[in-house]
Amino acid sequence: MKAYQDEVQVDCRAGQPRRLIWNGQVYAVQSVMDRWRYGGRWWLGEVPRTCYLVQAGALTAELHREDGEGGRWWLARVQD
């Protein structure tokens, strides 16, 4: 997988990512293949987050969402 740290826009339904927009391209999420929690490196000030491995068309991507109201989404990795 290739690492990124790009902020992305993600639309959710029932708490699951359903669509993401990355580099101006819209990707419909067909399936959430895995979901896990990451506590963050608190000593570096990282916020805990929920992580998703999704299949969105030809794109297999790892998405992260910061906990809390208005938590941002970012694309952590893409399978190459």
mmCIF file of C-alpha atoms in Angstrom:
data_model
loop_
_atom_site.group_PDB
_atom_site.id
_atom_site.type_symbol
_atom_site.label_atom_id
_atom_site.label_comp_id
_atom_site.label_asym_id
_atom_site.label_seq_id
_atom_site.Cartn_x
_atom_site.Cartn_y
_atom_site.Cartn_z
ATOM 1 C CA MET A 1 0.000 0.000 0.000
ATOM 2 C CA LYS A 2 1.161 3.513 -0.758
ATOM 3 C CA ALA A 3 1.000 5.984 2.124
ATOM 4 C CA TYR A 4 -0.780 9.325 1.800
ATOM 5 C CA GLN A 5 -2.084 11.714 4.422
ATOM 6 C CA ASP A 6 -4.528 13.592 2.225
ATOM 7 C CA GLU A 7 -7.599 15.140 3.766
ATOM 8 C CA VAL A 8 -10.709 13.862 1.959
ATOM 9 C CA GLN A 9 -14.440 14.463 2.032
ATOM 10 C CA VAL A 10 -16.451 11.413 3.074
ATOM 11 C CA ASP A 11 -20.231 10.996 3.085
ATOM 12 C CA CYS A 12 -21.589 8.487 5.592
ATOM 13 C CA ARG A 13 -24.789 6.536 5.987
ATOM 14 C CA ALA A 14 -25.583 4.666 9.201
ATOM 15 C CA GLY A 15 -22.106 5.514 10.484
ATOM 16 C CA GLN A 16 -20.308 3.891 7.541
ATOM 17 C CA PRO A 17 -18.447 5.639 4.711
ATOM 18 C CA ARG A 18 -20.488 5.489 1.499
ATOM 19 C CA ARG A 19 -18.687 7.951 -0.777
ATOM 20 C CA LEU A 20 -15.347 9.702 -0.783
ATOM 21 C CA ILE A 21 -13.958 12.555 -2.814
ATOM 22 C CA TRP A 22 -10.219 12.550 -3.391
ATOM 23 C CA ASN A 23 -8.329 14.802 -5.827
ATOM 24 C CA GLY A 24 -11.619 15.926 -7.365
ATOM 25 C CA GLN A 25 -12.683 12.340 -8.132
ATOM 26 C CA VAL A 26 -15.803 10.790 -6.564
ATOM 27 C CA TYR A 27 -15.573 7.165 -5.408
ATOM 28 C CA ALA A 28 -18.644 5.193 -4.316
ATOM 29 C CA VAL A 29 -17.792 2.804 -1.483
ATOM 30 C CA GLN A 30 -19.068 -0.675 -2.346
ATOM 31 C CA SER A 31 -17.893 -2.359 0.834
ATOM 32 C CA VAL A 32 -16.232 -1.765 4.179
ATOM 33 C CA MET A 33 -13.812 -4.671 4.473
ATOM 34 C CA ASP A 34 -12.497 -3.857 7.946
ATOM 35 C CA ARG A 35 -12.970 -1.355 10.765
ATOM 36 C CA TRP A 36 -10.783 -0.742 13.824
ATOM 37 C CA ARG A 37 -9.970 1.843 16.465
ATOM 38 C CA TYR A 38 -6.622 3.545 16.892
ATOM 39 C CA GLY A 39 -5.928 5.396 20.140
ATOM 40 C CA GLY A 40 -3.354 7.726 18.634
ATOM 41 C CA ARG A 41 0.043 8.652 19.958
ATOM 42 C CA TRP A 42 -1.239 10.799 22.827
ATOM 43 C CA TRP A 43 2.294 11.958 23.677
ATOM 44 C CA LEU A 44 2.359 13.651 20.246
ATOM 45 C CA GLY A 45 -1.123 15.116 20.683
ATOM 46 C CA GLU A 46 -2.824 12.758 18.204
ATOM 47 C CA VAL A 47 -6.579 12.399 18.533
ATOM 48 C CA PRO A 48 -8.038 8.865 18.697
ATOM 49 C CA ARG A 49 -9.673 7.771 15.467
ATOM 50 C CA THR A 50 -11.727 5.146 13.705
ATOM 51 C CA CYS A 51 -10.128 3.506 10.690
ATOM 52 C CA TYR A 52 -11.791 1.802 7.718
ATOM 53 C CA LEU A 53 -10.492 -0.351 4.904
ATOM 54 C CA VAL A 54 -12.858 0.195 1.980
ATOM 55 C CA GLN A 55 -13.357 -0.938 -1.583
ATOM 56 C CA ALA A 56 -14.458 1.960 -3.778
ATOM 57 C CA GLY A 57 -14.467 0.877 -7.407
ATOM 58 C CA ALA A 58 -10.896 -0.032 -8.353
ATOM 59 C CA LEU A 59 -9.631 1.833 -5.278
ATOM 60 C CA THR A 60 -8.803 -0.076 -2.084
ATOM 61 C CA ALA A 61 -8.229 2.583 0.538
ATOM 62 C CA GLU A 62 -7.611 3.017 4.240
ATOM 63 C CA LEU A 63 -9.624 5.937 5.616
ATOM 64 C CA HIS A 64 -9.241 7.501 9.054
ATOM 65 C CA ARG A 65 -11.712 9.701 10.918
ATOM 66 C CA GLU A 66 -10.734 11.688 13.985
ATOM 67 C CA ASP A 67 -13.013 11.232 16.981
ATOM 68 C CA GLY A 68 -15.226 14.050 18.155
ATOM 69 C CA GLU A 69 -17.619 16.505 16.621
ATOM 70 C CA GLY A 70 -16.410 17.681 13.221
ATOM 71 C CA GLY A 71 -13.571 15.149 13.153
ATOM 72 C CA ARG A 72 -11.743 15.331 9.865
ATOM 73 C CA TRP A 73 -11.332 12.437 7.434
ATOM 74 C CA TRP A 74 -8.146 11.589 5.645
ATOM 75 C CA LEU A 75 -6.858 9.013 3.220
ATOM 76 C CA ALA A 76 -4.046 7.170 4.980
ATOM 77 C CA ARG A 77 -3.121 4.544 2.380
ATOM 78 C CA VAL A 78 -4.108 3.225 -1.048
ATOM 79 C CA GLN A 79 -3.353 -0.258 -2.332
ATOM 80 C CA ASP A 80 -1.159 -0.021 -5.397
#
